[in-house]
Coordinates of C-alpha atoms in Angstrom, one line a residue:
Chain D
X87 CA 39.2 -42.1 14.0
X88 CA 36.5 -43.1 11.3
X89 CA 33.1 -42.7 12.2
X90 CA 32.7 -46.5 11.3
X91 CA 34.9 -47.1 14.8
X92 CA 31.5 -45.8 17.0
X93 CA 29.7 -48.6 15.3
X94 CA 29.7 -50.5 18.2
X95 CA 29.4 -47.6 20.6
X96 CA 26.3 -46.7 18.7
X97 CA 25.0 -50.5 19.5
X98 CA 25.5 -50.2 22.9
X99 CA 24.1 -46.7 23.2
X100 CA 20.6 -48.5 21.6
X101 CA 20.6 -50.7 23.5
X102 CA 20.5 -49.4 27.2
X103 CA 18.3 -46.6 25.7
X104 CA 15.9 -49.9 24.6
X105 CA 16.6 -51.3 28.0
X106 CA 15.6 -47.7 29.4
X107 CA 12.4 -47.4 27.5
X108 CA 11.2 -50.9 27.1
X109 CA 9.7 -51.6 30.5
X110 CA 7.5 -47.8 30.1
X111 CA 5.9 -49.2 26.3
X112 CA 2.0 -50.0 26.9
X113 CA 2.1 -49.4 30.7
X114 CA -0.2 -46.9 32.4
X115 CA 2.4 -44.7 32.9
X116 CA 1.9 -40.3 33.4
X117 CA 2.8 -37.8 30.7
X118 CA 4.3 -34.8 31.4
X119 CA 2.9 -32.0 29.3
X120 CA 6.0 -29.7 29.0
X121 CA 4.7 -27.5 26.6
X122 CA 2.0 -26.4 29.3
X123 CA -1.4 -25.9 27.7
X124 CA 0.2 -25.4 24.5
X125 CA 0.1 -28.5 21.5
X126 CA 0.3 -31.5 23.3
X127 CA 3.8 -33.1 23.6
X128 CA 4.0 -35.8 25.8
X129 CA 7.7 -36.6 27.7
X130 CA 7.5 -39.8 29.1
X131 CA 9.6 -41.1 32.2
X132 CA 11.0 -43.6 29.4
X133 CA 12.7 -40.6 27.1
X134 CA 14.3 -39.3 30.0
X135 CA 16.0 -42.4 31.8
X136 CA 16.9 -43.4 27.8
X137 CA 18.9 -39.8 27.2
X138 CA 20.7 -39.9 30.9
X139 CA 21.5 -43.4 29.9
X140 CA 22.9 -42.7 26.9
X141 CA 24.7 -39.5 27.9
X142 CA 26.3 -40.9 30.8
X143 CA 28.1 -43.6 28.8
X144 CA 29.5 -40.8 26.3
X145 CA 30.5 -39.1 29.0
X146 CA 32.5 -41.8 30.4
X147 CA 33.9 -43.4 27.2
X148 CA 34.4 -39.4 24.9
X149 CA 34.5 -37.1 27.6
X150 CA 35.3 -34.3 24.7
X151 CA 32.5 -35.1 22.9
X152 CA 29.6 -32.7 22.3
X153 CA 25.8 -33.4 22.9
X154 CA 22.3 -32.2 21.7
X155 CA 19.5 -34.1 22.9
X156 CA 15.8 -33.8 22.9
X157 CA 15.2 -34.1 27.1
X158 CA 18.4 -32.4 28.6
X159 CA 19.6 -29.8 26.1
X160 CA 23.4 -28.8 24.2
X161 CA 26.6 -29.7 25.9
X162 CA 30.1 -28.7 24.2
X163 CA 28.5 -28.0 21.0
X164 CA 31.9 -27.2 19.5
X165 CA 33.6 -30.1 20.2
X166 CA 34.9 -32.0 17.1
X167 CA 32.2 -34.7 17.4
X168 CA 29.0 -33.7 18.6
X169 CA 26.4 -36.4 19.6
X170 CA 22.7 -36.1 18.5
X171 CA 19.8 -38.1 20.6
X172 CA 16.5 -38.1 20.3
X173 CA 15.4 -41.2 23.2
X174 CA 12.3 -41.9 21.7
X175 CA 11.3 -39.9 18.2
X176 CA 7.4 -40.5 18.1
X177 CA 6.2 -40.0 21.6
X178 CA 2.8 -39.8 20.5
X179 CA 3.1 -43.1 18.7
X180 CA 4.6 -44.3 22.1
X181 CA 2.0 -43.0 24.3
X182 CA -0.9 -44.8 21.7
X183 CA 1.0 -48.0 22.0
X184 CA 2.1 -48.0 18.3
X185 CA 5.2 -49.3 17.6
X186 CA 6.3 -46.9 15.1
X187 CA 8.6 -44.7 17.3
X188 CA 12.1 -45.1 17.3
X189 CA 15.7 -44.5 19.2
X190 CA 17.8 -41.7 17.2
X191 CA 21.5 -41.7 17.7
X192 CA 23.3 -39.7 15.6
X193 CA 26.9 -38.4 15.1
X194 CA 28.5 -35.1 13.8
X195 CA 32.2 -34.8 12.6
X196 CA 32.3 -31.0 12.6
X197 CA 28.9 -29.9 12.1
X198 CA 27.8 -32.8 9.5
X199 CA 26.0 -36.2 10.1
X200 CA 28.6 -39.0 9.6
X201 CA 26.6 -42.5 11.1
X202 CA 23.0 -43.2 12.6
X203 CA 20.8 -45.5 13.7
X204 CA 16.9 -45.6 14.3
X205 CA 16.5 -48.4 16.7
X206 CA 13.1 -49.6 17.0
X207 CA 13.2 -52.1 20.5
X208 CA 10.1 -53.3 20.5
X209 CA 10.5 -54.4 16.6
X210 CA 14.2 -55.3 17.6
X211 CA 15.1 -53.6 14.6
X212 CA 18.1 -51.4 13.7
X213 CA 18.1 -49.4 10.7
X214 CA 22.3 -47.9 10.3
X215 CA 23.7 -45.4 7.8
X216 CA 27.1 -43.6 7.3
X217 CA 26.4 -41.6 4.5
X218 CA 27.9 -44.0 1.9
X219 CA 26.0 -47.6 2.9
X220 CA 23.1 -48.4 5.2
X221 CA 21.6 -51.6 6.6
X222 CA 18.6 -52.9 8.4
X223 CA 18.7 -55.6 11.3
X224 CA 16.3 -57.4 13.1
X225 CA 14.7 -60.4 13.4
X226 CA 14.0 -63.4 10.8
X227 CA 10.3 -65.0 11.5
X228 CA 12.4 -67.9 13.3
X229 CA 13.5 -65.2 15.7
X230 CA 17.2 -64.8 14.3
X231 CA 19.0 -62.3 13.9
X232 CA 19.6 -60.8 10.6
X233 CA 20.7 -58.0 8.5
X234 CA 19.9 -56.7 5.2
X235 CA 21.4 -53.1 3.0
X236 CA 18.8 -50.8 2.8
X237 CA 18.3 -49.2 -0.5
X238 CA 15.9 -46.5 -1.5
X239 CA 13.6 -46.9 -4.6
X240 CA 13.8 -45.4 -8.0
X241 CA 10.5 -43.3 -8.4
X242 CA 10.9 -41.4 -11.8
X243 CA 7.7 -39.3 -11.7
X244 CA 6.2 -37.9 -8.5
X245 CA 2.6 -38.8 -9.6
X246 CA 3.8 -42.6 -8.9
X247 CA 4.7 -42.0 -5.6
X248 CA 3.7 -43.1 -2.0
X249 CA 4.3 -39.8 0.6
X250 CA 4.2 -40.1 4.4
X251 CA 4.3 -37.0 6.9
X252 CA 3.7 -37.4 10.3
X253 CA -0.1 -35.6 10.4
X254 CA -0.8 -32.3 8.0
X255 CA -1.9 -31.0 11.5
X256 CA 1.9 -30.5 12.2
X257 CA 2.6 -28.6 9.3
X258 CA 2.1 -24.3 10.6
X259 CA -1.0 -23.1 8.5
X260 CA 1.5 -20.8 6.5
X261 CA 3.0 -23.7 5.1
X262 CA -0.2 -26.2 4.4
X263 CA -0.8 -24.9 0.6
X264 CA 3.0 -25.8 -0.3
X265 CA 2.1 -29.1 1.6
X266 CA -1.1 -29.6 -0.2
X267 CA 0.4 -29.8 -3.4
X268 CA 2.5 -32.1 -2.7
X269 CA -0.2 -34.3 -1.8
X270 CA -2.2 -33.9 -4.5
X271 CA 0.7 -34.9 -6.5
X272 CA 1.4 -38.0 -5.7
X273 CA -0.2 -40.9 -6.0
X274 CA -0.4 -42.5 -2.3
X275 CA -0.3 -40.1 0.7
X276 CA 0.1 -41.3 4.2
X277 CA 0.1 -40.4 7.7
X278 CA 1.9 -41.2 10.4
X279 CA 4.9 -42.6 10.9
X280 CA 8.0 -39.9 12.4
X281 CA 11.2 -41.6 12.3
X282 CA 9.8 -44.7 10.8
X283 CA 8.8 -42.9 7.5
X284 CA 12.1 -41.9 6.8
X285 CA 13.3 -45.6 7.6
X286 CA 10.8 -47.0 5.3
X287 CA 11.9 -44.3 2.9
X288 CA 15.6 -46.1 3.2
X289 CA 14.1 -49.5 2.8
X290 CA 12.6 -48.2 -0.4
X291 CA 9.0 -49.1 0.5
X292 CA 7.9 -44.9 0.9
X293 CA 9.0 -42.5 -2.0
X294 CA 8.8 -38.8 -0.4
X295 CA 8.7 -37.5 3.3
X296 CA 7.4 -33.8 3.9
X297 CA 7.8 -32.4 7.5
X298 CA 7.8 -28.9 8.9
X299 CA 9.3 -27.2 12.1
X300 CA 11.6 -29.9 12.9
X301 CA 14.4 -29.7 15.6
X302 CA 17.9 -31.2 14.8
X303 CA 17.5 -34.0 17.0
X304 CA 14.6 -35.4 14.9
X305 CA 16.5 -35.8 11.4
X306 CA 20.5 -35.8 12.1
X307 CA 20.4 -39.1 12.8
X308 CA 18.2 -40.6 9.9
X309 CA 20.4 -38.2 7.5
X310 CA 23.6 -40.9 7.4
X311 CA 20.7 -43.6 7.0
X312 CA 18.5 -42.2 4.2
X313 CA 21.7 -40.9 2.5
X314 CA 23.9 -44.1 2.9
X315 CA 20.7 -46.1 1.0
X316 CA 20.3 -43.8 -1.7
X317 CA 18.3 -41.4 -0.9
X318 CA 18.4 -37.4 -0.4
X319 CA 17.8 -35.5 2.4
X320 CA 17.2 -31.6 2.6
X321 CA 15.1 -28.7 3.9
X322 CA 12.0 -27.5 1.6
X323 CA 14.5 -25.2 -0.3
X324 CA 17.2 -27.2 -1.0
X325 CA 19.4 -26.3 2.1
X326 CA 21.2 -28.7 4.6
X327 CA 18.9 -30.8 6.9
X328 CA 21.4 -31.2 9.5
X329 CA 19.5 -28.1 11.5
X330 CA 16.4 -29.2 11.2
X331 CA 13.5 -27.1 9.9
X332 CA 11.2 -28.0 6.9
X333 CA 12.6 -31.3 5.6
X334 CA 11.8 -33.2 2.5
X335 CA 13.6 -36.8 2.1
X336 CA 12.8 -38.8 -1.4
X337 CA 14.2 -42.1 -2.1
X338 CA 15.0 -40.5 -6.5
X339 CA 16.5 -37.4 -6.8
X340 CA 13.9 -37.1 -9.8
X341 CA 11.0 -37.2 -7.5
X342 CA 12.7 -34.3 -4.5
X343 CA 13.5 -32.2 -7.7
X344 CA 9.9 -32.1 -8.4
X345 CA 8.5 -32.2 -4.9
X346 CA 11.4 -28.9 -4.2
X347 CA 9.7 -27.2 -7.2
X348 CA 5.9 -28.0 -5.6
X349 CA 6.7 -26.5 -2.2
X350 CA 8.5 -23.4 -3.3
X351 CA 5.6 -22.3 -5.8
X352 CA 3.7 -19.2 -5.3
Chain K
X66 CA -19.8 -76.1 20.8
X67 CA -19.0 -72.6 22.0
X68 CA -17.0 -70.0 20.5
X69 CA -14.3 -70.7 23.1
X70 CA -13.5 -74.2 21.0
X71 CA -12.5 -72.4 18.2
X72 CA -9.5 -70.4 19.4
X73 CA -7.0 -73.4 18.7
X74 CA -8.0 -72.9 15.0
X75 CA -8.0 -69.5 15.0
X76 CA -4.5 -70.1 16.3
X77 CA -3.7 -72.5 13.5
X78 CA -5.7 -70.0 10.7
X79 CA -3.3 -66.9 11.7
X80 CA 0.2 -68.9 12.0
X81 CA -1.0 -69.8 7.9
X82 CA -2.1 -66.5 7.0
X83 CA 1.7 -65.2 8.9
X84 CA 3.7 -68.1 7.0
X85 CA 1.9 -67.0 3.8
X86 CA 2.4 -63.2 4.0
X87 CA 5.7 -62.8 5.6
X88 CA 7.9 -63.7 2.5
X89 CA 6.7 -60.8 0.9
X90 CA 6.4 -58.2 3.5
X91 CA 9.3 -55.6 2.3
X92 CA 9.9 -57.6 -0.5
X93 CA 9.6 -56.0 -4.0
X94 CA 6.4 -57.2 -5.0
X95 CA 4.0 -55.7 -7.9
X96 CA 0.9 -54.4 -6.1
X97 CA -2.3 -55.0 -8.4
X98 CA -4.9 -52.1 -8.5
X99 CA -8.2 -53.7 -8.0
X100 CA -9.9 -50.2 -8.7
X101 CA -8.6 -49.8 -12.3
X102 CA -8.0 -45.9 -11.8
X103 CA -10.4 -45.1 -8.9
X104 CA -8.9 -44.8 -5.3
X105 CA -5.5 -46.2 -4.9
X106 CA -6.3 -50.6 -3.2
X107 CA -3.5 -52.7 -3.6
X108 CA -3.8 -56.0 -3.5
X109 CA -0.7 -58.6 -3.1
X110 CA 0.2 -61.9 -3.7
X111 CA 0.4 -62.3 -0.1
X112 CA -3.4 -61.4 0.8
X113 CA -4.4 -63.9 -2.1
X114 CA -2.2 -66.9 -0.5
X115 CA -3.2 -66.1 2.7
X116 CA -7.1 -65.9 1.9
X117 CA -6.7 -69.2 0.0
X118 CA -4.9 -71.1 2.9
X119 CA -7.6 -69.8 5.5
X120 CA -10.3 -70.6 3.3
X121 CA -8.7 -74.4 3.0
X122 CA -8.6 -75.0 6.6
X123 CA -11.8 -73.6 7.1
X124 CA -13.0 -76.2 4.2
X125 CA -11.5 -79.0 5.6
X126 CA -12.2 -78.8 9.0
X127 CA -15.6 -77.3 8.9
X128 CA -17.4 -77.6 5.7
X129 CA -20.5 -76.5 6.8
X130 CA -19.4 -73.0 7.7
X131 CA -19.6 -69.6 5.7
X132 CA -16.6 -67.7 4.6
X133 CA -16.7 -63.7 3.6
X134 CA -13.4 -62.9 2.7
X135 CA -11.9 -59.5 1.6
X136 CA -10.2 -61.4 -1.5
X137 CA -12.6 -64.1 -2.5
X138 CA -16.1 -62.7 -1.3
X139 CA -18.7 -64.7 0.5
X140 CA -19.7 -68.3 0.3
X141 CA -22.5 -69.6 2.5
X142 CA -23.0 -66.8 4.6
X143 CA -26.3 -68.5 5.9
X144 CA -24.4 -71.0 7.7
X145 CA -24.8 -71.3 11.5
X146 CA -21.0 -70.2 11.8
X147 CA -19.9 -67.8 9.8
X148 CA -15.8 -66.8 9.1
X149 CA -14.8 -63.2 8.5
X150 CA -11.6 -63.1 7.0
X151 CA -9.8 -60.0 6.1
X152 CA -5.9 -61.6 5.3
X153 CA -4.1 -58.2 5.6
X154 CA -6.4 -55.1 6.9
X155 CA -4.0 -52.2 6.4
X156 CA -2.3 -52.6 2.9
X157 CA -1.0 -49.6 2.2
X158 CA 0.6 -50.0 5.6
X159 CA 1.7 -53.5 4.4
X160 CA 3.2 -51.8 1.1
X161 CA 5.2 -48.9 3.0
X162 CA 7.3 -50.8 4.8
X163 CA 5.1 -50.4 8.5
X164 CA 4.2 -52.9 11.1
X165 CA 0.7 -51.6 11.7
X166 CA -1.0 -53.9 9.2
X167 CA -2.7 -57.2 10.3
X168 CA -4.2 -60.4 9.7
X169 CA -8.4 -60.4 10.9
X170 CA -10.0 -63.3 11.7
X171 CA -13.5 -63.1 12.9
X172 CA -16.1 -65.8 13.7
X173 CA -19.7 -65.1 13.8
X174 CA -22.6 -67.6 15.2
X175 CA -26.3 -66.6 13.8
X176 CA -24.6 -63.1 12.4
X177 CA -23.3 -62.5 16.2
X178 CA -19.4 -61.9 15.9
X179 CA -18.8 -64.2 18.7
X180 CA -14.5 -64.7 18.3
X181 CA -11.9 -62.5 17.3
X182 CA -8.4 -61.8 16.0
X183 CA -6.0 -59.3 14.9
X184 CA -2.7 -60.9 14.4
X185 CA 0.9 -59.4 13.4
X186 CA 2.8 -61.7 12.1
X187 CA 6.4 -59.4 12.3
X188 CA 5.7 -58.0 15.7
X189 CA 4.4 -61.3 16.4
X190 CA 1.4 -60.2 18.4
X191 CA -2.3 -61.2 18.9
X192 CA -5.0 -59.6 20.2
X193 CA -7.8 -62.1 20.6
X194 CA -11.5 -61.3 22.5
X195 CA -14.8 -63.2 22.9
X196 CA -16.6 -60.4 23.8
X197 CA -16.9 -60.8 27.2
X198 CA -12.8 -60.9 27.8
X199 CA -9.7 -60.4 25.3
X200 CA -6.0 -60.3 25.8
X201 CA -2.7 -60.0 23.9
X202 CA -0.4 -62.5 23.1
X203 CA 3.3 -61.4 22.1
X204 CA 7.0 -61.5 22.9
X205 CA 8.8 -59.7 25.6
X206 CA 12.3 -58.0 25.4
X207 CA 14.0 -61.2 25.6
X208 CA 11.3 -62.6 22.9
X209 CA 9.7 -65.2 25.3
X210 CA 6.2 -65.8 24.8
X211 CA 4.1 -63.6 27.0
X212 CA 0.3 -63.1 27.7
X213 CA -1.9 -59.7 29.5
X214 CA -5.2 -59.6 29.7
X215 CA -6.4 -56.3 27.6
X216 CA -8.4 -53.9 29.3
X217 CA -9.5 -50.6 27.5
X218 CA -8.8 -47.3 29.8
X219 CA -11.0 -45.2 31.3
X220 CA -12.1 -41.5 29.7
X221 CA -14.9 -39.6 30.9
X222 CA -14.5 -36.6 28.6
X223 CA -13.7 -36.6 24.7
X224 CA -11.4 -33.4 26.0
X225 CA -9.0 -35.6 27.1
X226 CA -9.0 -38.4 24.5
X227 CA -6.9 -39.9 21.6
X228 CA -8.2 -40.1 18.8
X229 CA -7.8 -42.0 15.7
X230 CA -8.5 -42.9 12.1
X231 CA -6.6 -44.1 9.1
X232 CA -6.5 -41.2 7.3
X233 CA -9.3 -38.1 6.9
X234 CA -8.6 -38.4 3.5
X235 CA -10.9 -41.7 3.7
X236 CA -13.5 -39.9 5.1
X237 CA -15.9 -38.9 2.1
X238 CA -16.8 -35.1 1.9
X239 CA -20.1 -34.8 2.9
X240 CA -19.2 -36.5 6.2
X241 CA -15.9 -34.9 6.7
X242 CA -18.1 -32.2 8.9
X243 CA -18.6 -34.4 11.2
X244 CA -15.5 -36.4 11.8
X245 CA -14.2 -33.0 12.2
X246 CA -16.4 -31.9 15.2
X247 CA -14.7 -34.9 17.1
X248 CA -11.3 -34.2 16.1
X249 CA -11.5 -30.8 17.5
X250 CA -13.0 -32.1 20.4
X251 CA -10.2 -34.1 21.4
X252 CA -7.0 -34.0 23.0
X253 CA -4.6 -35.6 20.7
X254 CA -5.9 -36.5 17.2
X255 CA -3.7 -39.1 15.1
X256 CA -3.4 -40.9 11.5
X257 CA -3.1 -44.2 10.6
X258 CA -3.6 -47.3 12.0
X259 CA -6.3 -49.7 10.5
X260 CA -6.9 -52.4 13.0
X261 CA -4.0 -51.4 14.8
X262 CA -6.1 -48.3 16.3
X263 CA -9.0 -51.0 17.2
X264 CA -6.0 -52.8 19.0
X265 CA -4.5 -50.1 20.7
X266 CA -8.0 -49.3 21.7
X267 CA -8.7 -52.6 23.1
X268 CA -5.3 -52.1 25.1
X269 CA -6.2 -48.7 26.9
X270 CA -3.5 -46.2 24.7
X271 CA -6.1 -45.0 23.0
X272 CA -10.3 -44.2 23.3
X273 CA -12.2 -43.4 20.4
X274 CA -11.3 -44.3 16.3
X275 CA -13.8 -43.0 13.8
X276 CA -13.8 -44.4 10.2
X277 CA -15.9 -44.7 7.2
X278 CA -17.2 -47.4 5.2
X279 CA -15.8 -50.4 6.6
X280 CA -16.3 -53.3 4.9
X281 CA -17.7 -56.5 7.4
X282 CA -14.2 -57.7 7.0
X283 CA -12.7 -54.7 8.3
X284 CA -14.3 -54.9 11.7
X285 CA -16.3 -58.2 12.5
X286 CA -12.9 -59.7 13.9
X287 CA -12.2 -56.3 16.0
X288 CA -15.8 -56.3 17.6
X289 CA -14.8 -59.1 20.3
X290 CA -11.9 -57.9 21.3
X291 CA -13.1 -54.5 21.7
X292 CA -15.8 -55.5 23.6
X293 CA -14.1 -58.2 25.5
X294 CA -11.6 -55.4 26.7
X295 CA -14.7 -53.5 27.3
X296 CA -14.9 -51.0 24.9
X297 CA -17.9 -50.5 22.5
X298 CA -18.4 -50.1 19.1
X299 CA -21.4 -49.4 17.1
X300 CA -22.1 -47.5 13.6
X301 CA -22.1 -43.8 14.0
X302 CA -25.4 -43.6 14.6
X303 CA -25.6 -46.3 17.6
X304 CA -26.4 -49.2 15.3
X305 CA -24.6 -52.5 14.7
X306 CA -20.8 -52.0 13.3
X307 CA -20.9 -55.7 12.5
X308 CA -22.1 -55.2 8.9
X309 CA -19.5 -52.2 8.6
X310 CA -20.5 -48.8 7.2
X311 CA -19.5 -45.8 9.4
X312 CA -17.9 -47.2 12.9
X313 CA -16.7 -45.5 16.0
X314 CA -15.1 -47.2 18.8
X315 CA -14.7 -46.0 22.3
X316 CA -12.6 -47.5 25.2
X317 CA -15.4 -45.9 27.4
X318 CA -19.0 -45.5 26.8
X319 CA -19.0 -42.0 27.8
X320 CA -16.7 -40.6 25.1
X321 CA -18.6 -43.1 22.9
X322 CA -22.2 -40.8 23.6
X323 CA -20.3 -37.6 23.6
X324 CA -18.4 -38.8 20.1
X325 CA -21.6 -39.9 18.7
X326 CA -23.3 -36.4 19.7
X327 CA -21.1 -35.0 18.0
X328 CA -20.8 -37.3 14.8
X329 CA -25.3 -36.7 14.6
X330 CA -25.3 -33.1 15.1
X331 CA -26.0 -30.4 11.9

């Protein structure tokens, strides 16, 4: 079975985690503080209907699979195909009525990311990779639906480039000087953005991504997508993304050579 | 004739500025640099058109009013009624790919900013105010037209807020002090934004944005909203924010003194 087959799983999974969350955007609603006086990281009533949504229906329709997801933890992480969710990437986006947060579904065929999707619901967008091709879906300004391939950007030099990261507050103080050069590099630094920077990255409108410390369930699914358009997806060093850590996406594999070179000086 | 009048044109001003930027939002477009080698300000084809069809409406329909426009600077700004047009606030959010750019269309009578808008034209939202009310106008799930009145939240301590400006990297150095006393005052400190943080503002997700050296354009259209969800915002310093300059917005006047306690100090 071809990971292409779970396209329309994958659908389905967005959308009951879209109907899930929809009804919680830009209400009054309580944030749980899980980390408990630590950095503030909000988990909304929204993320966790949207993750027992979506990991009761792959129990019901691939009982063997595995699962990781951001609420409720690892299940049967051996199994052959391993399911990756994040319900809604950009809580704090959510929780400041921004919608730049997004639905992560990805899928593992023996450890490596072979399709995923960052839905957006209140955009109605979908951006889908497999590795190979990716696409974009949404919403013409008359409402229809339509789809376009995604394909990152050529950006020979680094010094012509636009980089997003999520805040520089994120990244551990250890790490900030490696970070800094990076910005001072390019040409266009940005903020904001989690999941919806390494879209734009596929869509060829962002050049570079820098983030630090983060889990699996925040990239796996955006590797397929970033990868399928063009792009290139690993940790600071070079390694495989898939497990999460310090990740640095770039649209030219000229500009992440360079951007590799900036973070591991000195 | 009262403000009130106006908002079927204001209606009619934003659906032109939409149709005239929309073509080129994610398109590959060549992004002039107005600053010929200073700070990175691009300018599109698509803030040009828009500018040029607003300021043609305006024109026809009411020649004796004043136009300051972010493109095409001011014409008759001692006019009785005077339009504030910014065509897209938020361009390097318009050239990345993100939704979080808008359309601003501000009225002021005798130098009062007495109408507002911010309008997305891909979300396809508006957040409109008088001053003395404002709501938002958008789609829900099943993209039917839909109306709430916009009310900013409650926050009686700058401990607990959200906080939010473009980028710190806007901020120039010798008043990077202090914005930085707020942002560690703060619960939850975020980037990016441009009238999008003024909107979430006005909708109660979140309670204080600081900036520097807004241009009129940037903020005479936000001032009735915010106000008319009933937030404040004044300079840094307590004074008007309709002629721009340093601006901080509150969702409730009491982070709005302890902010600007904060912002005066040292």
């Amino acid at each position: 079975m071809s990971a292409v087959d779970f396209a329309q799983f994958v659908e389905r999974l967005a959308d009951a985690a879209s109907a899930a969350i929809l009804p919680f955007f830009r209400s009054a609603i309580h944030a749980h503080d899980k980390s408990h006086g630590g950095a503030f990281d909000p988990v909304t009533e929204a993320d966790r209907g949207a993750e027992v949504a979506m990991r009761g229906m792959i129990r019901d329709h691939f009982p063997a699979h595995g699962v990781v997801g951001e609420e409720f933890g690892t299940t049967n992480p051996e199994a052959e195909y391993v399911w990756v969710l994040d319900p809604i990437d950009g809580t704090k986006s959510f929780i400041s009525g921004f919608p730049t947060w997004g639905v992560l579904i990805g899928l593992q065929h023996r450890g490596r990311p072979v399709y995923g999707m960052m839905r957006q619901p209140f955009t109605r967008e979908s951006f889908v990779g497999d590795g190979a091709a990716a696409h974009w879906r949404g919403l013409d300004p008359s409402g229809a639906p339509v789809a376009r391939p995604l394909h990152s950007r050529a950006c020979a030099d680094l010094g012509q480039a636009t980089l997003m990261t999520t805040s520089p507050l994120l990244i551990p103080e250890a790490k900030r000087d490696a970070y800094a050069r990076v910005e001072r590099a390019v040409r266009l630094p940005r903020f904001g953005g989690d999941c919806y920077a390494y879209a734009a990255l596929a869509g060829g409108f962002v050049d570079v991504v820098v983030e630090a410390g983060l889990k699996p369930y925040d990239i796996v699914a955006l590797i397929p997508v970033i990868e399928g358009a063009g792009g290139i997806v690993t940790t600071w060093d070079g390694g495989d993304a898939a497990g999460g850590g310090d990740v640095l996406a770039s649209g030219d594999p000229r500009t992440h050579e360079q951007a590799m070179a900036l973070l591991a000086r000195g």
